[in-house]
C-alpha positions as MATLAB code, in Angstrom:
seq = 'MEAIRLHTVEGWSQRSIAIHLGVQDKDRIKIWVRKYREVGDTAFKDGRGDPKRTETEQERELRRLQLEVDVLKKWLQILNQEVHTVSTSLSTK';
ca = [
     -56.412  -29.902 -101.399;
     -59.565  -31.648 -100.218;
     -60.950  -31.485 -103.753;
     -57.744  -33.018 -105.090;
     -57.821  -35.753 -102.434;
     -61.450  -36.606 -103.151;
     -60.712  -36.875 -106.868;
     -57.363  -38.703 -106.821;
     -57.723  -40.881 -103.725;
     -61.469  -41.395 -103.348;
     -62.270  -41.359 -107.060;
     -65.107  -38.825 -106.840;
     -66.312  -37.101 -109.982;
     -65.530  -33.425 -110.386;
     -69.249  -32.633 -110.345;
     -69.757  -34.501 -107.049;
     -66.790  -32.700 -105.514;
     -68.136  -29.322 -106.612;
     -71.506  -30.055 -105.027;
     -69.976  -31.499 -101.855;
     -67.615  -28.543 -101.327;
     -70.073  -25.902 -102.504;
     -67.941  -24.780 -105.438;
     -70.197  -22.919 -107.860;
     -67.894  -23.281 -110.881;
     -67.611  -27.012 -111.587;
     -64.797  -26.322 -114.066;
     -62.771  -24.940 -111.160;
     -62.270  -28.510 -109.877;
     -60.953  -29.526 -113.300;
     -58.489  -26.628 -113.229;
     -57.321  -27.533 -109.708;
     -56.787  -31.179 -110.673;
     -54.836  -30.180 -113.793;
     -52.642  -27.778 -111.792;
     -51.998  -30.446 -109.183;
     -50.945  -32.957 -111.849;
     -48.648  -30.418 -113.528;
     -47.004  -28.819 -110.486;
     -47.961  -30.812 -107.411;
     -48.649  -29.332 -103.965;
     -46.757  -26.129 -104.768;
     -49.537  -25.081 -107.134;
     -51.670  -24.170 -104.144;
     -49.138  -22.404 -101.938;
     -49.828  -18.758 -101.210;
     -47.588  -16.836 -103.585;
     -48.555  -13.359 -102.468;
     -45.941  -10.983 -101.153;
     -42.199  -10.919 -101.698;
     -40.883  -14.494 -101.876;
     -37.360  -13.265 -101.032;
     -38.583  -11.753  -97.788;
     -37.723  -14.086  -94.965;
     -37.952  -11.689  -92.050;
     -39.414  -13.387  -89.010;
     -41.740  -11.891  -86.431;
     -38.810  -11.674  -84.002;
     -36.706   -9.779  -86.529;
     -39.544   -7.308  -87.169;
     -39.965   -6.756  -83.431;
     -36.206   -6.319  -83.007;
     -36.130   -3.756  -85.833;
     -39.080   -1.881  -84.289;
     -37.436   -1.811  -80.877;
     -34.128   -0.631  -82.361;
     -35.942    2.241  -84.079;
     -37.586    3.100  -80.759;
     -34.194    3.129  -79.011;
     -32.753    5.355  -81.746;
     -35.626    7.846  -81.363;
     -35.213    7.928  -77.591;
     -31.450    8.495  -77.920;
     -32.079   11.402  -80.274;
     -34.680   12.848  -77.888;
     -32.203   12.564  -75.008;
     -29.579   14.419  -77.073;
     -32.040   17.227  -77.751;
     -32.971   17.471  -74.069;
     -29.306   17.552  -73.032;
     -28.619   20.339  -75.524;
     -31.549   22.350  -74.174;
     -30.431   21.843  -70.568;
     -26.895   22.851  -71.488;
     -28.174   25.942  -73.317;
     -30.402   26.963  -70.406;
     -27.682   26.379  -67.809;
     -25.142   28.321  -69.898;
     -27.514   31.258  -70.314;
     -28.281   31.272  -66.558;
     -24.630   31.167  -65.569;
     -23.789   34.162  -67.796;
     -26.454   36.327  -66.110;
];
């Protein structure tokens, strides 16, 4: 966005911008300017990942904690079954 600002607002040449910002490919500035003119700011937004995914950090933490609770409940069930089995076998002896 700095390259775009320097070109559109400050009037710098693409070559000067490339040198100033340390961009090796001077044509890259031309491409960025063209994209900005065609699409605007959205051309430079990070498009990686699933755009439909809107899960927040809190939701991920909540899901992780719920899984942890579910595992602990299952473990408690198994322990209760073992205690019941042991106590039943001891009472029959």
